mmCIF file of C-alpha atoms and ligand atoms in Angstrom:
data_model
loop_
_atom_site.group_PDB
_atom_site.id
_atom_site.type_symbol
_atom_site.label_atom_id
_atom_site.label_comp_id
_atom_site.label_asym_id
_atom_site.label_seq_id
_atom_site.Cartn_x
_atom_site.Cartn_y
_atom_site.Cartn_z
ATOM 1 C CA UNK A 1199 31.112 51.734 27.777
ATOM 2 C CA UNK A 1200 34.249 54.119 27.085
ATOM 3 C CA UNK A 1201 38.100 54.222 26.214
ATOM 4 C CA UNK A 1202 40.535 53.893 28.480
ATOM 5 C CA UNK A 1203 43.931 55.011 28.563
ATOM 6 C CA UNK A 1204 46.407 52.117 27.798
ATOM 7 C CA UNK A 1205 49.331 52.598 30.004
ATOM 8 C CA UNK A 1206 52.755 52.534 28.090
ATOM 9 C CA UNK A 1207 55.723 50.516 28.801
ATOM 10 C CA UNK A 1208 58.193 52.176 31.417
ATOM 11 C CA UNK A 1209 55.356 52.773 33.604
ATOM 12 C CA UNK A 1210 56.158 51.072 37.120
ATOM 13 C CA UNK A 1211 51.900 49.667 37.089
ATOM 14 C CA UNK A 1212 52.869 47.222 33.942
ATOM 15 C CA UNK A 1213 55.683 45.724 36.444
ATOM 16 C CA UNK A 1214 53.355 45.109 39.379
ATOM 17 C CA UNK A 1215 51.740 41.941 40.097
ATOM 18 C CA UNK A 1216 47.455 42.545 40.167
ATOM 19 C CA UNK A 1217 45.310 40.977 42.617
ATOM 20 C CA UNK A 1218 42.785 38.215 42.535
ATOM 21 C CA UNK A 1219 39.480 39.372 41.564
ATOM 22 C CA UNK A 1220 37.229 37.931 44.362
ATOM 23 C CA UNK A 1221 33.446 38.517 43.286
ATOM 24 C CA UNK A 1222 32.186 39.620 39.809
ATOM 25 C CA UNK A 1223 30.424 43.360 40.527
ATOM 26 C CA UNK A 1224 29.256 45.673 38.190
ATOM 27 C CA UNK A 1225 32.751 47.615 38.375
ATOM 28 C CA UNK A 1226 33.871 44.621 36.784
ATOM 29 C CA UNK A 1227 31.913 44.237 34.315
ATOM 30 C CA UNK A 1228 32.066 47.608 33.057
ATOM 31 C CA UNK A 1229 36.129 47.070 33.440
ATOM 32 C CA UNK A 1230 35.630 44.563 31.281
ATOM 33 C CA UNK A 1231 33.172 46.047 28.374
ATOM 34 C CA UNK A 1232 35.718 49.402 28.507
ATOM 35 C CA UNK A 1233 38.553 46.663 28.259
ATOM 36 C CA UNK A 1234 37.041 45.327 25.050
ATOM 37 C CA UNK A 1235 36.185 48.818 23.774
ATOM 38 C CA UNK A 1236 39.556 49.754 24.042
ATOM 39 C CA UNK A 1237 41.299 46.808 22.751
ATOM 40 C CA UNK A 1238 39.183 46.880 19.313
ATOM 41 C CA UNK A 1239 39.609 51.116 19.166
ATOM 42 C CA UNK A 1240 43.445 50.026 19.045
ATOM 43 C CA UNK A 1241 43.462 47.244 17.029
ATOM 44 C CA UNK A 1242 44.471 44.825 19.611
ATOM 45 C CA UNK A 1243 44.047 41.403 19.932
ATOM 46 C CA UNK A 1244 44.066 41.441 23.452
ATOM 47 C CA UNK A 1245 44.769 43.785 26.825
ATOM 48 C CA UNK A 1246 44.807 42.991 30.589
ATOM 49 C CA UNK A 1247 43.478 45.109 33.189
ATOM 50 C CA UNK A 1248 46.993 46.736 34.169
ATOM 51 C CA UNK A 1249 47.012 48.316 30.457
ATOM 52 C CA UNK A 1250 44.389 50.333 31.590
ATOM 53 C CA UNK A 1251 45.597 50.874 34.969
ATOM 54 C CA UNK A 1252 43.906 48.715 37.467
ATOM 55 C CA UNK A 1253 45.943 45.873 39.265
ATOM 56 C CA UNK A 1254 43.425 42.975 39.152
ATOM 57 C CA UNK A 1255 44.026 39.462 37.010
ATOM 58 C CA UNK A 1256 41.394 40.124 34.176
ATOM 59 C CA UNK A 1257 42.051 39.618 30.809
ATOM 60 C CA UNK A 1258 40.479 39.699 27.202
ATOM 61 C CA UNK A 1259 41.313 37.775 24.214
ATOM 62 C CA UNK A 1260 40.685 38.364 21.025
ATOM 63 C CA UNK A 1261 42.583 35.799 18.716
ATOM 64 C CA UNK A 1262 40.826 36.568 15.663
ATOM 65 C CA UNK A 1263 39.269 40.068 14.592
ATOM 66 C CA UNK A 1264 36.869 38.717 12.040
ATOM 67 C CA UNK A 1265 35.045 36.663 15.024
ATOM 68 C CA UNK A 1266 34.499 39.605 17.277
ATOM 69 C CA UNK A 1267 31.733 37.292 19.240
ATOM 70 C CA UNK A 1268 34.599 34.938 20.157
ATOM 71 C CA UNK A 1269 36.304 37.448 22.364
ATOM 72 C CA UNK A 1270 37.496 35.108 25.388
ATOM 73 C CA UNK A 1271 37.219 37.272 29.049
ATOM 74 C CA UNK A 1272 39.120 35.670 31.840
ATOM 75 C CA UNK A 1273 38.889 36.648 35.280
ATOM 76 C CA UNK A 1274 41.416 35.394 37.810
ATOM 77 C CA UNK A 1275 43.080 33.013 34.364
ATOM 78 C CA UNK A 1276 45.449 29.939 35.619
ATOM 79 C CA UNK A 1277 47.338 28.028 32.795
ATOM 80 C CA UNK A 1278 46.732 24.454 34.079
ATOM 81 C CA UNK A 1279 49.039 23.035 31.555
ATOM 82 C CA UNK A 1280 51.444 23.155 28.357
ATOM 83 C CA UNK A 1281 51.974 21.634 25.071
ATOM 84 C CA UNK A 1282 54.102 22.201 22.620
ATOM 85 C CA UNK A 1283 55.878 24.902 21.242
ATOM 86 C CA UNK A 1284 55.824 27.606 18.486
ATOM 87 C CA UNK A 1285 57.519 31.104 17.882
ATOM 88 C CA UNK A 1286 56.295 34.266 16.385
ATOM 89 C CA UNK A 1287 56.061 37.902 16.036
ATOM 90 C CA UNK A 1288 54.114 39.708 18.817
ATOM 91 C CA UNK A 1289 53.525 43.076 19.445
ATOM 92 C CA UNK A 1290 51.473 44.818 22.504
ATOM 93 C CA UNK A 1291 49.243 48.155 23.040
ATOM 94 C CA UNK A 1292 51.814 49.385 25.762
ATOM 95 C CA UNK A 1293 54.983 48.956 23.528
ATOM 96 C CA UNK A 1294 53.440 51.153 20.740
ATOM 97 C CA UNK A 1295 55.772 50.422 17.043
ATOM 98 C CA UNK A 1296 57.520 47.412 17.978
ATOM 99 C CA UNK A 1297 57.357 43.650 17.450
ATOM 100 C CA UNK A 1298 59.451 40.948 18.569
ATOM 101 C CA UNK A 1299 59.749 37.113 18.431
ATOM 102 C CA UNK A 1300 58.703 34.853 21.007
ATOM 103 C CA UNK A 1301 58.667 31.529 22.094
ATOM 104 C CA UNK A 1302 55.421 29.995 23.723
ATOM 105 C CA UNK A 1303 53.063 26.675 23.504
ATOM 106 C CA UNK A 1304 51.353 25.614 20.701
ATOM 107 C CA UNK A 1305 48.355 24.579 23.253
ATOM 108 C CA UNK A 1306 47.675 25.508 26.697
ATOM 109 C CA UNK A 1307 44.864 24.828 29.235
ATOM 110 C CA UNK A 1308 43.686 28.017 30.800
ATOM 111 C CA UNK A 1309 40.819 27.788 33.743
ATOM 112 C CA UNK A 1310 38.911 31.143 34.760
ATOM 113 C CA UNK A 1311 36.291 32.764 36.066
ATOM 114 C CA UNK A 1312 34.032 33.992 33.393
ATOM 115 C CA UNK A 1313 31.920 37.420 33.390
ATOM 116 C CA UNK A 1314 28.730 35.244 35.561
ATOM 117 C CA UNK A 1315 31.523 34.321 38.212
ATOM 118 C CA UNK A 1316 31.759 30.292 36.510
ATOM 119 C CA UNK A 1317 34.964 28.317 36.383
ATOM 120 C CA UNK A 1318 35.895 27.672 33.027
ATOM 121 C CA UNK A 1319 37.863 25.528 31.045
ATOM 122 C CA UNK A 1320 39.461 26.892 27.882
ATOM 123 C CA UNK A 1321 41.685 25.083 25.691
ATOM 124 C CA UNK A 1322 43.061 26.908 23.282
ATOM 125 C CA UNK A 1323 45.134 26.116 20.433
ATOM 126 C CA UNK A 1324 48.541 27.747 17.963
ATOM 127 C CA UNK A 1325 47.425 31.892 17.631
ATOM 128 C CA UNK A 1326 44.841 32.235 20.228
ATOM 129 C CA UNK A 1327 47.269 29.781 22.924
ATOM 130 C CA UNK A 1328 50.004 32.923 21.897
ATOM 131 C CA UNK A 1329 47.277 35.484 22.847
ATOM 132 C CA UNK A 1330 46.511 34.110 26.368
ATOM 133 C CA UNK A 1331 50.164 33.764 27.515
ATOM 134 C CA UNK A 1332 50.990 37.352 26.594
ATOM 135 C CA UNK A 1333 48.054 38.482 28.422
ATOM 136 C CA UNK A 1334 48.072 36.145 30.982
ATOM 137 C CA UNK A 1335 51.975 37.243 32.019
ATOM 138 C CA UNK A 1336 51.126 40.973 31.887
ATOM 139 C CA UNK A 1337 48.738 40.047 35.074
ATOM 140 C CA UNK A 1338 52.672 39.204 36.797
ATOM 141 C CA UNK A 1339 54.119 42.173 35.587
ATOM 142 C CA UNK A 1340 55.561 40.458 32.589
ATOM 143 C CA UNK A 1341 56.006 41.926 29.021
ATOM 144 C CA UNK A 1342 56.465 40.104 25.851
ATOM 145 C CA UNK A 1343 59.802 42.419 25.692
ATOM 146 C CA UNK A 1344 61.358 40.485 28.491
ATOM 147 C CA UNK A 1345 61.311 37.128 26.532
ATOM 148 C CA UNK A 1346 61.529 38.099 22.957
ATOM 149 C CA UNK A 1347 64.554 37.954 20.599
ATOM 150 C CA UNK A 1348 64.924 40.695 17.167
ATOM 151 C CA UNK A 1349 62.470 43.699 18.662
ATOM 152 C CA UNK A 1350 62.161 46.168 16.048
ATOM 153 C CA UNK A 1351 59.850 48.636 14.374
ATOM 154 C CA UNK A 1352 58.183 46.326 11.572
ATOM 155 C CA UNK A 1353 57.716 49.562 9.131
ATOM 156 C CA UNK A 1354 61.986 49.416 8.627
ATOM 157 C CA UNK A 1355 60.984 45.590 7.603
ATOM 158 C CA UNK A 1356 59.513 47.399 4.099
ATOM 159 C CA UNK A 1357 62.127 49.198 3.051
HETATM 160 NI NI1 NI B 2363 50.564 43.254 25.718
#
């Protein structure tokens, strides 16, 4: 496994739309593994494969950091369906020092392709539902940026 660069926002890759991944290879896997490597070195909660430069839909979540073994990777991820709604404070590896709040569902049904080339269901609920949608709309060239409302550097919230 090894770090990867995570791309930083005002780069034209984070705007492009990535490409279906058609078949699970090795390069994929080891995407993946370097994906995961790089989102815990960062303290991430999740990154998609255009963070790190390459234009394909592949994602990994990582809702809570004291389950490391529940990392959720999703290849090719479709959000079959919405419920709900909730609003927080999100921040992302390519917009270093900010945060900003968004709106997004409090549940949503995601199907993908897992590592062994499977479809999956995933239903995933309140912090981890967050997590998927903000990875899941970098894969369309989406940042949370574009929908959020008071973005600001959180250290000017202490003082
Ligand atoms: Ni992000």
């Amino acid at each position: 496994m090894a770090l990867r660069n995570v791309v930083k926002e005002g780069d034209p890759i984070l705007r492009k739309k990535c490409r279906v991944v058609d078949a699970v290879d090795e390069k994929i896997i080891t995407l993946l593994d370097d994906m995961k490597e790089t989102m815990i070195s960062d303290s991430g909660v999740g990154i998609a494969a255009p963070q790190v430069g390459m234009l394909k839909r592949i994602c990994v979540c990582m809702p809570d950091p004291e389950k490391p073994e529940d990392i959720l990777e999703f290849i090719n991820p479709v959000i079959l369906s919405c419920e709900g709604e909730q609003e927080g404070y999100e921040g992302c590896l390519s917009v270093p020092g900010l945060v900003g709040c968004v709106k997004r569902p409090q549940h949503v049904r995601v199907e993908a392709m897992d590592r062994t080339g499977s479809k999956r269901i995933y239903d995933l609920e309140g912090f981890a539902a967050v997590v998927a949608c903000h990875e899941i709309d970098h894969l369309d060239g989406i940042l949370y940026i574009d929908k959020a409302s008071d973005i600001h550097d959180p250290q000017e919230d202490e003082q």
